Amino acid sequence: MIDLHLHLDGSIHPEDMFRLAEMSGAALPAEREEEIRKMLMVEPGCRNLGEYLEKFALPLQVLQTKESMEYAVYRLLKRLRTQGLCYAEIRFAPQLHTQKGLTQEAAVHAAVSGLGQGIREFGISAGLILCCMRGAGNGAENTETVAAAERFLGKGVCAVDLAGNEAAYPTEMFSDVFGRAQERHVPVVIHAGEAAGAESVRKALESGALRIGHGIRAMEDSGLMELLRDRKIYLEMCYSSNLQTRAVDSPEDYPLPEFMEKGLYVTVNTDNMTVSDTNLKKEYLLLKKQFALTDDALKQLALNAAEGAFVTEEERAELKSRIQREFAAWLGQG
Ligand SMILES: [Zn+2]
């Protein structure tokens, strides 16, 4: 009932694309929702993370104004509440929303406003994670993202992240940016060990990451797995997405059972509900089936998410008791 790893641009419902396009003054390449849905979803033949990331061009076109940013976050919260989630951390990269003149700060401000509206209206609790982007020559943009995170920290924003093509732009290229985030006491999470190996996860830890997005390639390094356990680093695993980007060759190779056995702090997340054509309950049920996990084991994964969430201790206790009470019923429904 908690999703800690959920991208805004990858989770736009096809139905909302039309309104968002209007708000952004963008033309969509098709008129029917079904056609748009196909364009947003990853193809079965996807070969790697690079190809997967190509699916984000279209949703990004409609997220270029204050109105569209605000509306997209608001609508996503509504959908999450309908799915029975009680808490979510929604992430996006402010620097990708400046194509029509928005500043990063304005984009964040609009998202914060949509978040507040959704929280009040739907009774769900949520925070925003601002992604810096892997790339060359965008140091200034990433620095601006960290500054925006500092400005809105505790007022809707809960952390910064590093997203993008991990294979092309190694984690160590961005250590300065995250050094700055740490100096400013902005919590750091980093996508690592998805399209690059265990070394990338080690670099992410050196950059101060408190949680790791995916982290599956940590399975190649037993010393690293011990380190992740001893430091209580939460892994935001996204099963469907990881299969689609070929981060593992087959479902049997997925290291979730091994991580659990070794005492690592694993959480279950969707990554991109639309691009990956999934939702949180579907992810839990897929894992349950693939790895014959008991309902208690699944509940423990949900409790891990409450432990790893960027919330106050009071909110954490509330989330945990809610999971204890409601998880079995939630998983059993529908
Ligand atoms: Zn991600």
mmCIF file of C-alpha atoms and ligand atoms in Angstrom:
data_model
loop_
_atom_site.group_PDB
_atom_site.id
_atom_site.type_symbol
_atom_site.label_atom_id
_atom_site.label_comp_id
_atom_site.label_asym_id
_atom_site.label_seq_id
_atom_site.Cartn_x
_atom_site.Cartn_y
_atom_site.Cartn_z
ATOM 1 C CA MET A 1 0.000 0.000 0.000
ATOM 2 C CA ILE A 2 3.093 2.179 -0.226
ATOM 3 C CA ASP A 3 4.943 2.988 -3.430
ATOM 4 C CA LEU A 4 8.337 4.596 -2.900
ATOM 5 C CA HIS A 5 9.469 4.485 -6.513
ATOM 6 C CA LEU A 6 6.963 5.957 -8.909
ATOM 7 C CA HIS A 7 7.742 8.309 -11.802
ATOM 8 C CA LEU A 8 5.177 10.966 -12.623
ATOM 9 C CA ASP A 9 5.874 11.060 -16.370
ATOM 10 C CA GLY A 10 5.788 7.266 -16.632
ATOM 11 C CA SER A 11 2.501 7.019 -14.751
ATOM 12 C CA ILE A 12 0.211 9.398 -16.628
ATOM 13 C CA HIS A 13 -3.087 7.683 -17.366
ATOM 14 C CA PRO A 14 -3.784 7.705 -21.135
ATOM 15 C CA GLU A 15 -7.178 9.272 -20.383
ATOM 16 C CA ASP A 16 -5.458 12.287 -18.796
ATOM 17 C CA MET A 17 -3.159 12.869 -21.761
ATOM 18 C CA PHE A 18 -5.790 14.842 -23.673
ATOM 19 C CA ARG A 19 -6.459 17.372 -20.935
ATOM 20 C CA LEU A 20 -2.746 17.668 -20.201
ATOM 21 C CA ALA A 21 -1.983 18.232 -23.890
ATOM 22 C CA GLU A 22 -4.542 21.040 -23.931
ATOM 23 C CA MET A 23 -2.993 22.559 -20.835
ATOM 24 C CA SER A 24 0.470 22.366 -22.412
ATOM 25 C CA GLY A 25 -0.570 23.515 -25.880
ATOM 26 C CA ALA A 26 0.822 20.288 -27.288
ATOM 27 C CA ALA A 27 -0.574 18.213 -30.164
ATOM 28 C CA LEU A 28 -0.970 14.492 -29.526
ATOM 29 C CA PRO A 29 -0.058 12.056 -32.323
ATOM 30 C CA ALA A 30 -3.409 10.211 -32.028
ATOM 31 C CA GLU A 31 -7.001 10.949 -31.114
ATOM 32 C CA ARG A 32 -8.113 7.758 -29.425
ATOM 33 C CA GLU A 33 -7.183 6.833 -25.866
ATOM 34 C CA GLU A 34 -6.381 3.284 -26.893
ATOM 35 C CA GLU A 35 -3.847 4.488 -29.474
ATOM 36 C CA ILE A 36 -2.237 6.820 -26.956
ATOM 37 C CA ARG A 37 -2.063 3.999 -24.418
ATOM 38 C CA LYS A 38 -0.093 1.877 -26.878
ATOM 39 C CA MET A 39 2.302 4.720 -27.563
ATOM 40 C CA LEU A 40 2.957 5.191 -23.858
ATOM 41 C CA MET A 41 3.506 1.527 -23.066
ATOM 42 C CA VAL A 42 6.799 -0.256 -23.472
ATOM 43 C CA GLU A 43 6.907 -2.759 -26.341
ATOM 44 C CA PRO A 44 7.354 -6.465 -25.537
ATOM 45 C CA GLY A 45 10.581 -6.457 -27.557
ATOM 46 C CA CYS A 46 12.249 -3.757 -25.431
ATOM 47 C CA ARG A 47 15.963 -4.563 -25.262
ATOM 48 C CA ASN A 48 17.391 -2.221 -22.652
ATOM 49 C CA LEU A 49 16.896 0.775 -20.379
ATOM 50 C CA GLY A 50 17.777 3.169 -23.217
ATOM 51 C CA GLU A 51 14.835 1.922 -25.305
ATOM 52 C CA TYR A 52 12.552 1.912 -22.278
ATOM 53 C CA LEU A 53 13.395 5.570 -21.616
ATOM 54 C CA GLU A 54 12.297 6.506 -25.151
ATOM 55 C CA LYS A 55 8.706 6.036 -23.968
ATOM 56 C CA PHE A 56 8.983 9.170 -21.844
ATOM 57 C CA ALA A 57 9.222 11.631 -24.746
ATOM 58 C CA LEU A 58 5.456 11.776 -25.282
ATOM 59 C CA PRO A 59 4.304 12.259 -21.663
ATOM 60 C CA LEU A 60 7.004 14.887 -21.179
ATOM 61 C CA GLN A 61 5.537 16.938 -24.059
ATOM 62 C CA VAL A 62 2.316 17.419 -22.111
ATOM 63 C CA LEU A 63 3.986 18.303 -18.796
ATOM 64 C CA GLN A 64 5.435 21.691 -19.661
ATOM 65 C CA THR A 65 3.170 24.188 -17.907
ATOM 66 C CA LYS A 66 2.224 24.949 -14.314
ATOM 67 C CA GLU A 67 -1.371 23.825 -14.894
ATOM 68 C CA SER A 68 -0.351 20.485 -16.385
ATOM 69 C CA MET A 69 2.188 19.736 -13.638
ATOM 70 C CA GLU A 70 -0.336 20.513 -10.930
ATOM 71 C CA TYR A 71 -3.093 18.501 -12.603
ATOM 72 C CA ALA A 72 -0.881 15.479 -13.332
ATOM 73 C CA VAL A 73 0.205 15.126 -9.695
ATOM 74 C CA TYR A 74 -3.346 15.648 -8.461
ATOM 75 C CA ARG A 75 -4.765 13.007 -10.827
ATOM 76 C CA LEU A 76 -2.046 10.529 -9.952
ATOM 77 C CA LEU A 77 -2.856 10.851 -6.247
ATOM 78 C CA LYS A 78 -6.503 10.249 -7.026
ATOM 79 C CA ARG A 79 -5.670 7.063 -8.899
ATOM 80 C CA LEU A 80 -3.327 5.837 -6.164
ATOM 81 C CA ARG A 81 -6.019 6.371 -3.551
ATOM 82 C CA THR A 82 -8.484 4.414 -5.678
ATOM 83 C CA GLN A 83 -5.942 1.593 -5.797
ATOM 84 C CA GLY A 84 -5.864 1.541 -2.002
ATOM 85 C CA LEU A 85 -2.461 3.144 -1.430
ATOM 86 C CA CYS A 86 -2.013 5.100 1.770
ATOM 87 C CA TYR A 87 1.351 6.677 0.949
ATOM 88 C CA ALA A 88 3.449 7.331 -2.160
ATOM 89 C CA GLU A 89 6.607 9.157 -3.131
ATOM 90 C CA ILE A 90 6.232 10.542 -6.636
ATOM 91 C CA ARG A 91 9.337 11.523 -8.545
ATOM 92 C CA PHE A 92 10.106 13.650 -11.571
ATOM 93 C CA ALA A 93 13.042 15.591 -13.006
ATOM 94 C CA PRO A 94 12.273 19.331 -12.913
ATOM 95 C CA GLN A 95 14.855 20.037 -15.649
ATOM 96 C CA LEU A 96 12.760 18.011 -18.134
ATOM 97 C CA HIS A 97 9.770 20.304 -17.620
ATOM 98 C CA THR A 98 11.372 23.563 -18.749
ATOM 99 C CA GLN A 99 10.886 23.212 -22.532
ATOM 100 C CA LYS A 100 8.225 25.909 -22.661
ATOM 101 C CA GLY A 101 9.865 28.388 -20.369
ATOM 102 C CA LEU A 102 9.002 27.079 -16.892
ATOM 103 C CA THR A 103 11.843 27.382 -14.426
ATOM 104 C CA GLN A 104 12.639 24.268 -12.421
ATOM 105 C CA GLU A 105 11.413 26.025 -9.320
ATOM 106 C CA ALA A 106 8.080 26.877 -10.975
ATOM 107 C CA ALA A 107 7.652 23.276 -12.114
ATOM 108 C CA VAL A 108 8.287 22.052 -8.564
ATOM 109 C CA HIS A 109 6.001 24.682 -7.098
ATOM 110 C CA ALA A 110 3.177 23.542 -9.385
ATOM 111 C CA ALA A 111 3.743 19.879 -8.493
ATOM 112 C CA VAL A 112 3.760 20.769 -4.783
ATOM 113 C CA SER A 113 0.469 22.564 -5.257
ATOM 114 C CA GLY A 114 -1.122 19.541 -7.003
ATOM 115 C CA LEU A 115 0.248 17.326 -4.262
ATOM 116 C CA GLY A 116 -1.271 19.438 -1.496
ATOM 117 C CA GLN A 117 -4.618 19.520 -3.258
ATOM 118 C CA GLY A 118 -4.619 15.733 -3.728
ATOM 119 C CA ILE A 119 -3.588 15.051 -0.135
ATOM 120 C CA ARG A 120 -6.390 17.244 1.201
ATOM 121 C CA GLU A 121 -9.031 15.932 -1.162
ATOM 122 C CA PHE A 122 -8.256 12.205 -1.245
ATOM 123 C CA GLY A 123 -6.882 11.607 2.236
ATOM 124 C CA ILE A 124 -3.703 9.995 0.932
ATOM 125 C CA SER A 125 -0.284 10.912 2.236
ATOM 126 C CA ALA A 126 2.532 11.625 -0.245
ATOM 127 C CA GLY A 127 5.821 13.342 -0.992
ATOM 128 C CA LEU A 128 7.835 14.373 -4.054
ATOM 129 C CA ILE A 129 11.328 13.275 -5.008
ATOM 130 C CA LEU A 130 13.197 15.533 -7.426
ATOM 131 C CA CYS A 131 15.395 13.692 -9.915
ATOM 132 C CA CYS A 132 18.710 14.980 -11.128
ATOM 133 C CA MET A 133 19.502 13.558 -14.555
ATOM 134 C CA ARG A 134 22.399 11.465 -15.744
ATOM 135 C CA GLY A 135 23.900 13.210 -18.760
ATOM 136 C CA ALA A 136 26.829 15.310 -19.887
ATOM 137 C CA GLY A 137 26.947 19.072 -19.542
ATOM 138 C CA ASN A 138 23.915 19.401 -17.259
ATOM 139 C CA GLY A 139 25.798 20.111 -14.045
ATOM 140 C CA ALA A 140 24.124 23.509 -13.668
ATOM 141 C CA GLU A 141 20.666 21.979 -14.120
ATOM 142 C CA ASN A 142 21.355 19.299 -11.521
ATOM 143 C CA THR A 143 22.638 21.919 -9.096
ATOM 144 C CA GLU A 144 19.411 23.859 -9.643
ATOM 145 C CA THR A 145 17.389 20.694 -8.893
ATOM 146 C CA VAL A 146 19.167 20.269 -5.562
ATOM 147 C CA ALA A 147 18.501 23.944 -4.771
ATOM 148 C CA ALA A 148 14.789 23.477 -5.552
ATOM 149 C CA ALA A 149 14.709 20.390 -3.325
ATOM 150 C CA GLU A 150 16.272 22.355 -0.489
ATOM 151 C CA ARG A 151 13.757 25.144 -0.944
ATOM 152 C CA PHE A 152 10.726 22.823 -0.811
ATOM 153 C CA LEU A 153 12.097 20.228 1.608
ATOM 154 C CA GLY A 154 9.429 19.378 4.175
ATOM 155 C CA LYS A 155 6.919 21.399 2.133
ATOM 156 C CA GLY A 156 6.056 18.624 -0.317
ATOM 157 C CA VAL A 157 9.547 17.538 -1.357
ATOM 158 C CA CYS A 158 11.241 14.743 0.589
ATOM 159 C CA ALA A 159 14.435 13.839 -1.336
ATOM 160 C CA VAL A 160 16.572 14.098 -4.469
ATOM 161 C CA ASP A 161 17.333 11.252 -6.856
ATOM 162 C CA LEU A 162 19.530 10.478 -9.861
ATOM 163 C CA ALA A 163 17.724 9.066 -12.904
ATOM 164 C CA GLY A 164 18.453 8.438 -16.579
ATOM 165 C CA ASN A 165 20.782 6.228 -18.556
ATOM 166 C CA GLU A 166 23.020 4.571 -15.993
ATOM 167 C CA ALA A 167 25.034 2.595 -18.561
ATOM 168 C CA ALA A 168 26.029 5.741 -20.465
ATOM 169 C CA TYR A 169 26.676 8.093 -17.525
ATOM 170 C CA PRO A 170 28.285 6.456 -14.481
ATOM 171 C CA THR A 171 27.229 7.411 -10.966
ATOM 172 C CA GLU A 172 30.621 8.880 -9.991
ATOM 173 C CA MET A 173 30.125 11.711 -12.536
ATOM 174 C CA PHE A 174 27.539 13.158 -10.164
ATOM 175 C CA SER A 175 29.242 12.927 -6.779
ATOM 176 C CA ASP A 176 29.622 16.738 -6.492
ATOM 177 C CA VAL A 177 25.893 17.287 -6.943
ATOM 178 C CA PHE A 178 25.044 14.822 -4.200
ATOM 179 C CA GLY A 179 27.785 16.168 -1.962
ATOM 180 C CA ARG A 180 25.909 19.445 -2.161
ATOM 181 C CA ALA A 181 22.601 17.742 -1.361
ATOM 182 C CA GLN A 182 24.137 16.121 1.716
ATOM 183 C CA GLU A 183 25.591 19.454 2.873
ATOM 184 C CA ARG A 184 22.084 20.915 2.651
ATOM 185 C CA HIS A 185 20.569 17.913 4.493
ATOM 186 C CA VAL A 186 18.448 16.851 1.541
ATOM 187 C CA PRO A 187 17.978 13.038 1.662
ATOM 188 C CA VAL A 188 19.512 11.255 -1.336
ATOM 189 C CA VAL A 189 18.238 8.261 -3.293
ATOM 190 C CA ILE A 190 19.955 7.038 -6.463
ATOM 191 C CA HIS A 191 18.935 4.721 -9.310
ATOM 192 C CA ALA A 192 21.837 2.264 -9.396
ATOM 193 C CA GLY A 193 22.558 -1.358 -10.201
ATOM 194 C CA GLU A 194 19.853 -1.402 -12.860
ATOM 195 C CA ALA A 195 21.732 -0.915 -16.154
ATOM 196 C CA ALA A 196 25.210 -0.946 -14.586
ATOM 197 C CA GLY A 197 26.885 -3.329 -12.142
ATOM 198 C CA ALA A 198 27.513 -3.602 -8.421
ATOM 199 C CA GLU A 199 30.211 -0.928 -8.606
ATOM 200 C CA SER A 200 27.524 1.616 -9.517
ATOM 201 C CA VAL A 201 25.654 0.751 -6.306
ATOM 202 C CA ARG A 202 28.852 1.206 -4.273
ATOM 203 C CA LYS A 203 29.348 4.630 -5.891
ATOM 204 C CA ALA A 204 25.759 5.529 -5.031
ATOM 205 C CA LEU A 205 26.429 4.677 -1.369
ATOM 206 C CA GLU A 206 29.576 6.829 -1.475
ATOM 207 C CA SER A 207 27.376 9.648 -2.784
ATOM 208 C CA GLY A 208 25.223 9.359 0.321
ATOM 209 C CA ALA A 209 22.266 7.364 -1.004
ATOM 210 C CA LEU A 210 19.930 6.265 1.810
ATOM 211 C CA ARG A 211 17.905 4.168 -0.598
ATOM 212 C CA ILE A 212 18.797 2.619 -3.932
ATOM 213 C CA GLY A 213 16.462 2.587 -6.916
ATOM 214 C CA HIS A 214 16.458 -1.047 -8.140
ATOM 215 C CA GLY A 215 19.924 -2.137 -6.925
ATOM 216 C CA ILE A 216 19.470 -5.585 -8.429
ATOM 217 C CA ARG A 217 23.036 -5.909 -9.679
ATOM 218 C CA ALA A 218 24.169 -5.876 -6.047
ATOM 219 C CA MET A 219 23.606 -9.625 -6.391
ATOM 220 C CA GLU A 220 27.013 -9.804 -8.124
ATOM 221 C CA ASP A 221 28.884 -8.733 -4.984
ATOM 222 C CA SER A 222 28.352 -10.492 -1.645
ATOM 223 C CA GLY A 223 30.384 -7.867 0.247
ATOM 224 C CA LEU A 224 28.094 -5.175 -1.125
ATOM 225 C CA MET A 225 24.989 -7.106 -0.090
ATOM 226 C CA GLU A 226 26.368 -7.253 3.462
ATOM 227 C CA LEU A 227 27.058 -3.534 3.348
ATOM 228 C CA LEU A 228 23.505 -2.785 2.169
ATOM 229 C CA ARG A 229 22.139 -4.874 5.016
ATOM 230 C CA ASP A 230 24.439 -3.471 7.699
ATOM 231 C CA ARG A 231 23.752 0.123 6.653
ATOM 232 C CA LYS A 232 20.036 -0.581 6.410
ATOM 233 C CA ILE A 233 19.806 0.716 2.856
ATOM 234 C CA TYR A 234 16.338 0.235 1.381
ATOM 235 C CA LEU A 235 16.159 -1.209 -2.116
ATOM 236 C CA GLU A 236 13.309 0.112 -4.246
ATOM 237 C CA MET A 237 12.726 -2.902 -6.459
ATOM 238 C CA CYS A 238 10.459 -2.707 -9.510
ATOM 239 C CA TYR A 239 9.962 -6.213 -10.856
ATOM 240 C CA SER A 240 8.016 -5.639 -14.105
ATOM 241 C CA SER A 241 10.163 -2.692 -15.103
ATOM 242 C CA ASN A 242 13.366 -4.625 -14.373
ATOM 243 C CA LEU A 243 12.224 -7.465 -16.624
ATOM 244 C CA GLN A 244 11.262 -5.046 -19.390
ATOM 245 C CA THR A 245 14.617 -3.226 -19.348
ATOM 246 C CA ARG A 246 16.377 -6.619 -19.295
ATOM 247 C CA ALA A 247 18.129 -5.809 -16.066
ATOM 248 C CA VAL A 248 17.800 -9.574 -15.524
ATOM 249 C CA ASP A 249 17.533 -12.197 -18.261
ATOM 250 C CA SER A 250 14.559 -14.079 -16.846
ATOM 251 C CA PRO A 251 12.191 -13.974 -13.867
ATOM 252 C CA GLU A 252 14.095 -16.844 -12.201
ATOM 253 C CA ASP A 253 17.223 -14.678 -12.117
ATOM 254 C CA TYR A 254 15.507 -11.890 -10.201
ATOM 255 C CA PRO A 255 17.394 -11.565 -6.911
ATOM 256 C CA LEU A 256 14.487 -10.619 -4.650
ATOM 257 C CA PRO A 257 14.337 -13.982 -2.803
ATOM 258 C CA GLU A 258 18.100 -13.945 -2.340
ATOM 259 C CA PHE A 259 18.041 -10.380 -1.025
ATOM 260 C CA MET A 260 15.261 -11.289 1.415
ATOM 261 C CA GLU A 261 17.125 -14.363 2.580
ATOM 262 C CA LYS A 262 20.244 -12.301 3.216
ATOM 263 C CA GLY A 263 18.267 -9.833 5.314
ATOM 264 C CA LEU A 264 18.362 -6.894 2.895
ATOM 265 C CA TYR A 265 15.684 -4.222 3.116
ATOM 266 C CA VAL A 266 13.619 -4.862 0.029
ATOM 267 C CA THR A 267 10.555 -2.853 -1.028
ATOM 268 C CA VAL A 268 8.075 -3.422 -3.884
ATOM 269 C CA ASN A 269 7.327 -0.583 -6.284
ATOM 270 C CA THR A 270 5.882 0.093 -9.729
ATOM 271 C CA ASP A 271 8.449 2.480 -11.296
ATOM 272 C CA ASN A 272 6.085 3.540 -14.100
ATOM 273 C CA MET A 273 2.470 2.430 -13.961
ATOM 274 C CA THR A 274 1.717 3.391 -17.564
ATOM 275 C CA VAL A 275 4.992 2.634 -19.346
ATOM 276 C CA SER A 276 5.286 -0.714 -17.546
ATOM 277 C CA ASP A 277 1.514 -1.328 -17.612
ATOM 278 C CA THR A 278 1.326 -2.185 -13.939
ATOM 279 C CA ASN A 279 0.103 -1.134 -10.504
ATOM 280 C CA LEU A 280 1.290 -1.869 -6.992
ATOM 281 C CA LYS A 281 -1.058 -4.751 -6.255
ATOM 282 C CA LYS A 282 -0.157 -6.390 -9.554
ATOM 283 C CA GLU A 283 3.536 -6.189 -8.597
ATOM 284 C CA TYR A 284 2.922 -7.889 -5.235
ATOM 285 C CA LEU A 285 0.829 -10.596 -6.868
ATOM 286 C CA LEU A 286 3.393 -11.238 -9.616
ATOM 287 C CA LEU A 287 6.126 -11.628 -6.999
ATOM 288 C CA LYS A 288 3.906 -13.839 -4.861
ATOM 289 C CA LYS A 289 3.313 -16.161 -7.782
ATOM 290 C CA GLN A 290 6.835 -16.173 -9.200
ATOM 291 C CA PHE A 291 8.617 -16.773 -5.899
ATOM 292 C CA ALA A 292 5.888 -18.542 -3.899
ATOM 293 C CA LEU A 293 6.036 -15.850 -1.205
ATOM 294 C CA THR A 294 3.721 -16.146 1.773
ATOM 295 C CA ASP A 295 1.319 -13.344 2.609
ATOM 296 C CA ASP A 296 3.366 -12.666 5.738
ATOM 297 C CA ALA A 297 6.521 -12.260 3.663
ATOM 298 C CA LEU A 298 4.693 -9.868 1.353
ATOM 299 C CA LYS A 299 3.394 -7.896 4.314
ATOM 300 C CA GLN A 300 6.945 -7.612 5.596
ATOM 301 C CA LEU A 301 7.927 -6.047 2.269
ATOM 302 C CA ALA A 302 5.144 -3.503 2.687
ATOM 303 C CA LEU A 303 6.329 -2.798 6.247
ATOM 304 C CA ASN A 304 9.839 -2.275 4.853
ATOM 305 C CA ALA A 305 8.410 0.443 2.622
ATOM 306 C CA ALA A 306 6.948 2.170 5.688
ATOM 307 C CA GLU A 307 10.349 1.904 7.378
ATOM 308 C CA GLY A 308 12.136 3.353 4.364
ATOM 309 C CA ALA A 309 9.651 6.167 3.670
ATOM 310 C CA PHE A 310 10.757 9.770 4.144
ATOM 311 C CA VAL A 311 8.161 10.607 6.797
ATOM 312 C CA THR A 312 8.126 11.638 10.453
ATOM 313 C CA GLU A 313 8.276 8.879 13.073
ATOM 314 C CA GLU A 314 4.658 9.571 13.946
ATOM 315 C CA GLU A 315 3.549 9.098 10.331
ATOM 316 C CA ARG A 316 5.703 5.984 10.073
ATOM 317 C CA ALA A 317 3.988 4.401 13.067
ATOM 318 C CA GLU A 318 0.612 5.217 11.547
ATOM 319 C CA LEU A 319 1.583 3.704 8.173
ATOM 320 C CA LYS A 320 2.870 0.553 9.858
ATOM 321 C CA SER A 321 -0.230 -0.013 11.924
ATOM 322 C CA ARG A 322 -2.343 0.558 8.851
ATOM 323 C CA ILE A 323 -0.375 -2.072 6.911
ATOM 324 C CA GLN A 324 -0.725 -4.496 9.840
ATOM 325 C CA ARG A 325 -4.477 -3.987 9.831
ATOM 326 C CA GLU A 326 -5.266 -3.721 6.128
ATOM 327 C CA PHE A 327 -2.582 -5.371 4.017
ATOM 328 C CA ALA A 328 -4.122 -8.849 3.794
ATOM 329 C CA ALA A 329 -7.501 -7.486 2.780
ATOM 330 C CA TRP A 330 -5.938 -5.102 0.269
ATOM 331 C CA LEU A 331 -3.954 -7.883 -1.402
ATOM 332 C CA GLY A 332 -6.918 -10.230 -1.404
ATOM 333 C CA GLN A 333 -9.301 -7.803 -3.075
ATOM 334 C CA GLY A 334 -9.969 -7.902 -6.788
HETATM 335 ZN ZN ZN B 1 12.892 4.625 -11.690
#
